[in-house]
PDB file of C-alpha atoms in Angstrom:
ATOM      1  CA  MET A   1     -18.890  -4.416  -7.244  1.00  0.00           C
ATOM      2  CA  ASN A   2     -21.982  -6.253  -6.065  1.00  0.00           C
ATOM      3  CA  GLN A   3     -22.332  -8.048  -2.724  1.00  0.00           C
ATOM      4  CA  HIS A   4     -21.644 -11.509  -4.173  1.00  0.00           C
ATOM      5  CA  ASP A   5     -18.428 -10.408  -5.915  1.00  0.00           C
ATOM      6  CA  ARG A   6     -17.314  -8.543  -2.792  1.00  0.00           C
ATOM      7  CA  ASP A   7     -17.910 -11.532  -0.518  1.00  0.00           C
ATOM      8  CA  HIS A   8     -16.067 -13.828  -2.939  1.00  0.00           C
ATOM      9  CA  ALA A   9     -13.122 -11.422  -3.153  1.00  0.00           C
ATOM     10  CA  ILE A  10     -12.859 -11.171   0.637  1.00  0.00           C
ATOM     11  CA  GLN A  11     -12.945 -14.960   0.924  1.00  0.00           C
ATOM     12  CA  LEU A  12     -10.088 -15.255  -1.574  1.00  0.00           C
ATOM     13  CA  LEU A  13      -8.093 -12.618   0.320  1.00  0.00           C
ATOM     14  CA  GLN A  14      -8.703 -14.364   3.637  1.00  0.00           C
ATOM     15  CA  ASN A  15      -7.552 -17.669   2.133  1.00  0.00           C
ATOM     16  CA  ALA A  16      -4.331 -16.003   0.961  1.00  0.00           C
ATOM     17  CA  VAL A  17      -3.746 -14.548   4.441  1.00  0.00           C
ATOM     18  CA  THR A  18      -4.296 -17.944   6.063  1.00  0.00           C
ATOM     19  CA  ARG A  19      -1.807 -19.621   3.722  1.00  0.00           C
ATOM     20  CA  SER A  20       0.796 -16.912   4.372  1.00  0.00           C
ATOM     21  CA  LYS A  21       0.792 -17.602   8.149  1.00  0.00           C
ATOM     22  CA  ARG A  22       1.899 -14.009   8.663  1.00  0.00           C
ATOM     23  CA  LYS A  23       1.271 -11.739  11.639  1.00  0.00           C
ATOM     24  CA  GLN A  24       2.003  -8.543   9.717  1.00  0.00           C
ATOM     25  CA  VAL A  25       3.449  -7.425   6.369  1.00  0.00           C
ATOM     26  CA  PRO A  26       6.635  -5.336   6.715  1.00  0.00           C
ATOM     27  CA  PHE A  27       8.005  -2.842   4.180  1.00  0.00           C
ATOM     28  CA  THR A  28      11.449  -1.223   4.232  1.00  0.00           C
ATOM     29  CA  SER A  29      11.655   2.557   4.540  1.00  0.00           C
ATOM     30  CA  ASP A  30      13.455   2.611   1.159  1.00  0.00           C
ATOM     31  CA  PHE A  31      10.199   1.461  -0.406  1.00  0.00           C
ATOM     32  CA  LEU A  32       8.407   4.571   0.888  1.00  0.00           C
ATOM     33  CA  ARG A  33      10.889   7.404   0.804  1.00  0.00           C
ATOM     34  CA  SER A  34      13.985   8.637  -0.955  1.00  0.00           C
ATOM     35  CA  THR A  35      16.548  11.309  -0.153  1.00  0.00           C
ATOM     36  CA  GLU A  36      17.274  11.671  -3.862  1.00  0.00           C
ATOM     37  CA  GLU A  37      15.343  13.281  -6.693  1.00  0.00           C
ATOM     38  CA  THR A  38      14.228   9.897  -8.012  1.00  0.00           C
ATOM     39  CA  ARG A  39      10.848   8.678  -6.851  1.00  0.00           C
ATOM     40  CA  PRO A  40      10.788   5.814  -4.352  1.00  0.00           C
ATOM     41  CA  PRO A  41       8.946   2.643  -5.440  1.00  0.00           C
ATOM     42  CA  LEU A  42       5.705   3.529  -3.590  1.00  0.00           C
ATOM     43  CA  ALA A  43       5.310   6.802  -5.483  1.00  0.00           C
ATOM     44  CA  ARG A  44       6.228   5.123  -8.790  1.00  0.00           C
ATOM     45  CA  LEU A  45       3.602   2.436  -8.202  1.00  0.00           C
ATOM     46  CA  ILE A  46       0.724   4.905  -7.955  1.00  0.00           C
ATOM     47  CA  HIS A  47       2.037   7.450 -10.485  1.00  0.00           C
ATOM     48  CA  GLY A  48       3.551   5.075 -13.050  1.00  0.00           C
ATOM     49  CA  GLY A  49       0.920   5.598 -15.723  1.00  0.00           C
ATOM     50  CA  ARG A  50      -2.322   3.720 -16.252  1.00  0.00           C
ATOM     51  CA  GLY A  51      -3.081   0.922 -13.829  1.00  0.00           C
ATOM     52  CA  GLY A  52      -1.929   2.474 -10.563  1.00  0.00           C
ATOM     53  CA  ALA A  53      -5.216   1.622  -8.869  1.00  0.00           C
ATOM     54  CA  VAL A  54      -4.574  -2.093  -9.376  1.00  0.00           C
ATOM     55  CA  ARG A  55      -0.772  -2.101  -9.383  1.00  0.00           C
ATOM     56  CA  LEU A  56      -0.187  -1.140  -5.748  1.00  0.00           C
ATOM     57  CA  LYS A  57      -2.832  -3.547  -4.425  1.00  0.00           C
ATOM     58  CA  LEU A  58      -1.303  -6.318  -6.522  1.00  0.00           C
ATOM     59  CA  TYR A  59       2.202  -5.614  -5.241  1.00  0.00           C
ATOM     60  CA  LEU A  60       1.133  -5.375  -1.585  1.00  0.00           C
ATOM     61  CA  THR A  61      -0.711  -8.677  -1.883  1.00  0.00           C
ATOM     62  CA  ILE A  62       2.218 -10.433  -3.577  1.00  0.00           C
ATOM     63  CA  THR A  63       4.444  -9.223  -0.736  1.00  0.00           C
ATOM     64  CA  MET A  64       1.942 -10.590   1.786  1.00  0.00           C
ATOM     65  CA  MET A  65       1.867 -13.976   0.024  1.00  0.00           C
ATOM     66  CA  ALA A  66       5.599 -14.490  -0.691  1.00  0.00           C
ATOM     67  CA  THR A  67       6.639 -15.230   2.867  1.00  0.00           C
ATOM     68  CA  ARG A  68       9.650 -17.552   2.832  1.00  0.00           C
ATOM     69  CA  PRO A  69      12.971 -17.545   0.962  1.00  0.00           C
ATOM     70  CA  PRO A  70      13.291 -17.380  -1.978  1.00  0.00           C
ATOM     71  CA  HIS A  71      10.069 -15.348  -1.529  1.00  0.00           C
ATOM     72  CA  ASP A  72       8.361 -16.706  -4.587  1.00  0.00           C
ATOM     73  CA  ILE A  73       4.882 -17.828  -5.572  1.00  0.00           C
ATOM     74  CA  GLN A  74       5.440 -20.966  -7.622  1.00  0.00           C
ATOM     75  CA  ASN A  75       1.753 -21.504  -8.336  1.00  0.00           C
ATOM     76  CA  PRO A  76       0.346 -17.979  -8.489  1.00  0.00           C
ATOM     77  CA  PRO A  77      -3.276 -17.191  -9.295  1.00  0.00           C
ATOM     78  CA  SER A  78      -4.221 -16.847 -12.925  1.00  0.00           C
ATOM     79  CA  PRO A  79      -4.906 -13.283 -14.156  1.00  0.00           C
ATOM     80  CA  ARG A  80      -8.613 -14.100 -14.000  1.00  0.00           C
ATOM     81  CA  LEU A  81      -8.350 -15.282 -10.390  1.00  0.00           C
ATOM     82  CA  TRP A  82      -6.240 -12.238  -9.444  1.00  0.00           C
ATOM     83  CA  ALA A  83      -9.020 -10.091 -10.899  1.00  0.00           C
ATOM     84  CA  ARG A  84     -11.654 -11.858  -8.808  1.00  0.00           C
ATOM     85  CA  THR A  85      -9.454 -11.475  -5.740  1.00  0.00           C
ATOM     86  CA  PHE A  86      -9.632  -7.699  -6.160  1.00  0.00           C
ATOM     87  CA  GLY A  87     -13.298  -7.688  -7.085  1.00  0.00           C
ATOM     88  CA  LEU A  88     -12.631  -6.748 -10.709  1.00  0.00           C
ATOM     89  CA  THR A  89     -15.390  -8.112 -12.905  1.00  0.00           C
ATOM     90  CA  ASP A  90     -15.035  -6.214 -16.182  1.00  0.00           C
ATOM     91  CA  PRO A  91     -13.901  -8.273 -19.199  1.00  0.00           C
ATOM     92  CA  ALA A  92     -10.630  -6.318 -19.477  1.00  0.00           C
ATOM     93  CA  ALA A  93      -9.603  -7.039 -15.856  1.00  0.00           C
ATOM     94  CA  PRO A  94      -7.381 -10.096 -16.586  1.00  0.00           C
ATOM     95  CA  ARG A  95      -5.529  -8.091 -19.238  1.00  0.00           C
ATOM     96  CA  ARG A  96      -4.998  -5.283 -16.725  1.00  0.00           C
ATOM     97  CA  ILE A  97      -3.585  -7.806 -14.242  1.00  0.00           C
ATOM     98  CA  ARG A  98      -1.140  -9.172 -16.833  1.00  0.00           C
ATOM     99  CA  SER A  99      -0.105  -5.636 -17.783  1.00  0.00           C
ATOM    100  CA  ASN A 100       0.548  -4.661 -14.170  1.00  0.00           C
ATOM    101  CA  LEU A 101       2.494  -7.838 -13.417  1.00  0.00           C
ATOM    102  CA  GLN A 102       4.676  -7.007 -16.408  1.00  0.00           C
ATOM    103  CA  TRP A 103       5.083  -3.431 -15.099  1.00  0.00           C
ATOM    104  CA  LEU A 104       6.274  -4.773 -11.732  1.00  0.00           C
ATOM    105  CA  HIS A 105       8.691  -7.079 -13.568  1.00  0.00           C
ATOM    106  CA  ASN A 106      10.005  -4.259 -15.797  1.00  0.00           C
ATOM    107  CA  HIS A 107      10.564  -2.044 -12.749  1.00  0.00           C
ATOM    108  CA  ARG A 108      12.465  -4.828 -10.947  1.00  0.00           C
ATOM    109  CA  LEU A 109      10.056  -5.237  -8.045  1.00  0.00           C
ATOM    110  CA  ILE A 110       9.214  -8.812  -9.022  1.00  0.00           C
ATOM    111  CA  GLU A 111      10.655 -11.356 -11.435  1.00  0.00           C
ATOM    112  CA  LEU A 112       8.372 -13.328 -13.724  1.00  0.00           C
ATOM    113  CA  THR A 113       9.775 -16.696 -14.744  1.00  0.00           C
ATOM    114  CA  ARG A 114       8.060 -18.041 -17.824  1.00  0.00           C
ATOM    115  CA  ARG A 115       6.983 -21.683 -17.784  1.00  0.00           C
ATOM    116  CA  LEU A 116       5.924 -23.684 -20.780  1.00  0.00           C
ATOM    117  CA  GLY A 117       2.155 -23.937 -20.807  1.00  0.00           C
ATOM    118  CA  GLY A 118       1.811 -22.466 -17.324  1.00  0.00           C
ATOM    119  CA  ILE A 119       1.369 -19.207 -15.445  1.00  0.00           C
ATOM    120  CA  PRO A 120       4.719 -17.441 -14.830  1.00  0.00           C
ATOM    121  CA  GLN A 121       6.265 -17.972 -11.406  1.00  0.00           C
ATOM    122  CA  ILE A 122       6.459 -14.768  -9.343  1.00  0.00           C
ATOM    123  CA  THR A 123       9.551 -14.007  -7.274  1.00  0.00           C
ATOM    124  CA  LEU A 124       9.626 -10.962  -5.018  1.00  0.00           C
ATOM    125  CA  LEU A 125      12.694  -8.753  -5.466  1.00  0.00           C
ATOM    126  CA  ASP A 126      14.356  -6.018  -3.401  1.00  0.00           C
ATOM    127  CA  ALA A 127      11.605  -3.596  -2.330  1.00  0.00           C
ATOM    128  CA  ALA A 128      13.843  -0.599  -3.087  1.00  0.00           C
ATOM    129  CA  GLY A 129      13.604  -1.492  -6.782  1.00  0.00           C
ATOM    130  CA  GLY A 130      17.253  -2.374  -7.271  1.00  0.00           C
ATOM    131  CA  GLY A 131      16.544  -5.778  -8.793  1.00  0.00           C
ATOM    132  CA  GLY A 132      18.412  -7.758  -6.143  1.00  0.00           C
ATOM    133  CA  PRO A 133      16.967 -10.567  -4.043  1.00  0.00           C
ATOM    134  CA  TYR A 134      14.277  -9.695  -1.537  1.00  0.00           C
ATOM    135  CA  GLY A 135      15.351  -9.401   2.079  1.00  0.00           C
ATOM    136  CA  ARG A 136      13.214  -9.013   5.159  1.00  0.00           C
ATOM    137  CA  PRO A 137      13.235  -5.340   6.218  1.00  0.00           C
ATOM    138  CA  GLY A 138      15.415  -4.313   9.097  1.00  0.00           C
ATOM    139  CA  ILE A 139      14.428  -1.718  11.656  1.00  0.00           C
ATOM    140  CA  PRO A 140      12.930   0.767  11.006  1.00  0.00           C
ATOM    141  CA  TYR A 141      10.189  -0.600   8.795  1.00  0.00           C
ATOM    142  CA  VAL A 142       6.501   0.035   8.199  1.00  0.00           C
ATOM    143  CA  SER A 143       4.095  -2.826   8.746  1.00  0.00           C
ATOM    144  CA  LEU A 144       0.614  -3.323   7.370  1.00  0.00           C
ATOM    145  CA  PRO A 145      -1.834  -5.300   9.525  1.00  0.00           C
ATOM    146  CA  LEU A 146      -3.525  -8.342   8.017  1.00  0.00           C
ATOM    147  CA  ASP A 147      -6.894  -6.669   8.698  1.00  0.00           C
ATOM    148  CA  LEU A 148      -6.253  -4.740   5.508  1.00  0.00           C
ATOM    149  CA  TRP A 149      -6.935  -7.986   3.614  1.00  0.00           C
ATOM    150  CA  ASN A 150      -9.116  -9.919   6.067  1.00  0.00           C
ATOM    151  CA  GLN A 151     -11.663  -7.124   6.398  1.00  0.00           C
ATOM    152  CA  GLY A 152     -11.607  -6.130   2.731  1.00  0.00           C
ATOM    153  CA  TRP A 153     -10.071  -2.689   3.165  1.00  0.00           C
ATOM    154  CA  ILE A 154      -7.706  -3.300   0.251  1.00  0.00           C
ATOM    155  CA  LEU A 155     -10.798  -3.572  -1.961  1.00  0.00           C
ATOM    156  CA  THR A 156     -12.330  -0.331  -0.672  1.00  0.00           C
ATOM    157  CA  LEU A 157      -9.409   2.080  -0.456  1.00  0.00           C
ATOM    158  CA  SER A 158      -7.918   3.760  -3.502  1.00  0.00           C
ATOM    159  CA  SER A 159      -4.232   3.269  -4.255  1.00  0.00           C
ATOM    160  CA  THR A 160      -3.471   6.822  -3.132  1.00  0.00           C
ATOM    161  CA  ALA A 161      -5.251   6.265   0.200  1.00  0.00           C
ATOM    162  CA  LEU A 162      -3.306   3.026   0.728  1.00  0.00           C
ATOM    163  CA  ALA A 163      -0.066   4.829  -0.072  1.00  0.00           C
ATOM    164  CA  LEU A 164      -0.808   7.678   2.339  1.00  0.00           C
ATOM    165  CA  LEU A 165      -1.802   5.214   5.071  1.00  0.00           C
ATOM    166  CA  MET A 166       1.687   3.691   4.770  1.00  0.00           C
ATOM    167  CA  VAL A 167       3.338   7.113   4.685  1.00  0.00           C
ATOM    168  CA  ILE A 168       1.572   8.344   7.823  1.00  0.00           C
ATOM    169  CA  ARG A 169       2.386   5.064   9.569  1.00  0.00           C
ATOM    170  CA  ASP A 170       6.022   5.777   8.708  1.00  0.00           C
ATOM    171  CA  VAL A 171       5.804   9.348  10.060  1.00  0.00           C
ATOM    172  CA  GLN A 172       4.096   8.102  13.249  1.00  0.00           C
ATOM    173  CA  GLN A 173       6.774   5.503  13.890  1.00  0.00           C
ATOM    174  CA  MET A 174       9.519   8.083  13.535  1.00  0.00           C
ATOM    175  CA  HIS A 175       7.836  10.501  15.938  1.00  0.00           C
ATOM    176  CA  ASP A 176       5.484   8.415  18.113  1.00  0.00           C
ATOM    177  CA  LEU A 177       1.704   8.489  17.728  1.00  0.00           C
ATOM    178  CA  ALA A 178       0.395  11.692  16.144  1.00  0.00           C
ATOM    179  CA  ARG A 179       2.733  13.933  14.180  1.00  0.00           C
ATOM    180  CA  TYR A 180       2.814  16.345  11.290  1.00  0.00           C
ATOM    181  CA  ALA A 181       5.112  15.829   8.333  1.00  0.00           C
ATOM    182  CA  ASN A 182       7.478  18.733   7.767  1.00  0.00           C
ATOM    183  CA  ARG A 183       8.388  19.880   4.268  1.00  0.00           C
ATOM    184  CA  GLN A 184      11.549  17.776   4.081  1.00  0.00           C
ATOM    185  CA  GLN A 185       9.706  14.628   5.163  1.00  0.00           C
ATOM    186  CA  HIS A 186       6.823  15.336   2.796  1.00  0.00           C
ATOM    187  CA  ASP A 187       9.182  15.767  -0.144  1.00  0.00           C
ATOM    188  CA  SER A 188      10.987  12.494   0.623  1.00  0.00           C
ATOM    189  CA  TYR A 189       7.821  10.521  -0.179  1.00  0.00           C
ATOM    190  CA  HIS A 190       7.384  12.239  -3.571  1.00  0.00           C
ATOM    191  CA  LEU A 191       3.599  12.451  -3.241  1.00  0.00           C
ATOM    192  CA  SER A 192       2.057  15.642  -4.569  1.00  0.00           C
ATOM    193  CA  TRP A 193       0.120  17.965  -2.277  1.00  0.00           C
ATOM    194  CA  ASP A 194      -2.989  17.194  -4.320  1.00  0.00           C
ATOM    195  CA  THR A 195      -2.504  13.456  -3.772  1.00  0.00           C
ATOM    196  CA  TRP A 196      -1.897  14.046  -0.068  1.00  0.00           C
ATOM    197  CA  THR A 197      -5.077  16.149   0.248  1.00  0.00           C
ATOM    198  CA  ARG A 198      -7.370  13.797  -1.670  1.00  0.00           C
ATOM    199  CA  ALA A 199      -6.047  10.694   0.095  1.00  0.00           C
ATOM    200  CA  SER A 200      -6.364  12.372   3.507  1.00  0.00           C
ATOM    201  CA  LYS A 201     -10.022  13.165   2.853  1.00  0.00           C
ATOM    202  CA  GLU A 202     -10.665   9.553   1.864  1.00  0.00           C
ATOM    203  CA  LEU A 203      -8.991   8.160   4.992  1.00  0.00           C
ATOM    204  CA  VAL A 204     -10.901  10.624   7.195  1.00  0.00           C
ATOM    205  CA  LYS A 205     -14.183   9.608   5.515  1.00  0.00           C
ATOM    206  CA  HIS A 206     -13.490   5.975   6.445  1.00  0.00           C
ATOM    207  CA  GLU A 207     -12.529   7.017  10.002  1.00  0.00           C
ATOM    208  CA  LEU A 208      -9.025   5.631   9.509  1.00  0.00           C
ATOM    209  CA  LEU A 209      -7.303   8.990   9.873  1.00  0.00           C
ATOM    210  CA  GLN A 210      -7.637  11.450  12.725  1.00  0.00           C
ATOM    211  CA  LEU A 211      -6.719  14.862  11.406  1.00  0.00           C
ATOM    212  CA  THR A 212      -6.221  17.791  13.804  1.00  0.00           C
ATOM    213  CA  ARG A 213      -5.298  21.375  12.966  1.00  0.00           C
ATOM    214  CA  ILE A 214      -2.747  22.856  15.370  1.00  0.00           C
ATOM    215  CA  PRO A 215      -1.130  26.330  15.417  1.00  0.00           C
ATOM    216  CA  GLN A 216       2.615  26.797  15.147  1.00  0.00           C
ATOM    217  CA  GLY A 217       4.448  29.821  16.526  1.00  0.00           C
ATOM    218  CA  GLU A 218       4.517  31.927  19.680  1.00  0.00           C
ATOM    219  CA  ASP A 219       1.738  34.218  20.893  1.00  0.00           C
ATOM    220  CA  PHE A 220       1.482  37.494  18.975  1.00  0.00           C
ATOM    221  CA  ASP A 221       3.483  35.913  16.129  1.00  0.00           C
ATOM    222  CA  TYR A 222       2.019  34.953  12.823  1.00  0.00           C
ATOM    223  CA  GLN A 223       0.697  31.452  13.464  1.00  0.00           C
ATOM    224  CA  ARG A 224       0.729  28.832  10.750  1.00  0.00           C
ATOM    225  CA  MET A 225      -1.691  25.964  11.020  1.00  0.00           C
ATOM    226  CA  ARG A 226      -0.364  22.447  10.576  1.00  0.00           C
ATOM    227  CA  ASN A 227      -2.142  19.171  10.104  1.00  0.00           C
ATOM    228  CA  LEU A 228      -1.517  16.596  12.816  1.00  0.00           C
ATOM    229  CA  TYR A 229      -2.012  13.042  11.511  1.00  0.00           C
ATOM    230  CA  ARG A 230      -2.827   9.814  13.307  1.00  0.00           C
ATOM    231  CA  ILE A 231      -3.871   6.483  11.768  1.00  0.00           C
ATOM    232  CA  ASP A 232      -6.438   4.543  13.812  1.00  0.00           C
ATOM    233  CA  LEU A 233      -5.388   0.901  13.420  1.00  0.00           C
ATOM    234  CA  GLU A 234      -8.308  -0.241  15.575  1.00  0.00           C
ATOM    235  CA  ARG A 235     -10.693   0.891  12.836  1.00  0.00           C
ATOM    236  CA  LEU A 236      -9.066  -1.592  10.436  1.00  0.00           C
ATOM    237  CA  LYS A 237     -10.280  -4.451  12.632  1.00  0.00           C
ATOM    238  CA  SER A 238     -13.858  -3.746  11.551  1.00  0.00           C
ATOM    239  CA  PRO A 239     -15.076  -3.932   7.935  1.00  0.00           C
ATOM    240  CA  PRO A 240     -15.497  -0.736   5.941  1.00  0.00           C
ATOM    241  CA  ALA A 241     -18.888   0.778   5.292  1.00  0.00           C
ATOM    242  CA  TRP A 242     -19.419  -0.267   1.699  1.00  0.00           C
TER     243      TRP A 242
END
């Protein structure tokens, strides 16, 4: 992505944020984690076959834009404009957008309402993937700051890094500030250890994640080292190093 395309994409994202009149973008815990064997929507979004890199960013942005009941976007961007919004300039980008919108529809996260001669209307559905109407999350929920869009972070971070940022925010809110995720918590998000490791390295590289190794166990016992995670939200207020 060259500088011109990046600047244009950020301007489009900032315009969308301004129109939304939001202060933050909340997500229910059911979107992130599951106590069952089935994957929660967040894990399905990034592991649901080809297109995960675009699919999560598209869904997060739709959620940011669809602010008021019935939480729809009656005049959504065209696939070409969606592509420009995410800095996608290859000729196949609009087709990828259409494919991912259809994926979100098929997995009951959004509803596409066809209109004669027009772009389908987008209606946000239940974030847990049940197909019911969307409802504002109750407590506890995970919120994403608008800096993610305003500063262009959503263009820079991979889908796995975005997913882990949300997961660690969820862990932090359950345990205050810095915390490690135990095995049960880790498994509830259905993200592989490889995904967790790669995404952690990416967030650390961008100075969004503070990662500390701490020992567990008493003196003279075998000590296991655990990773202590903390997301630095202040870093999101400044643009990434492109």
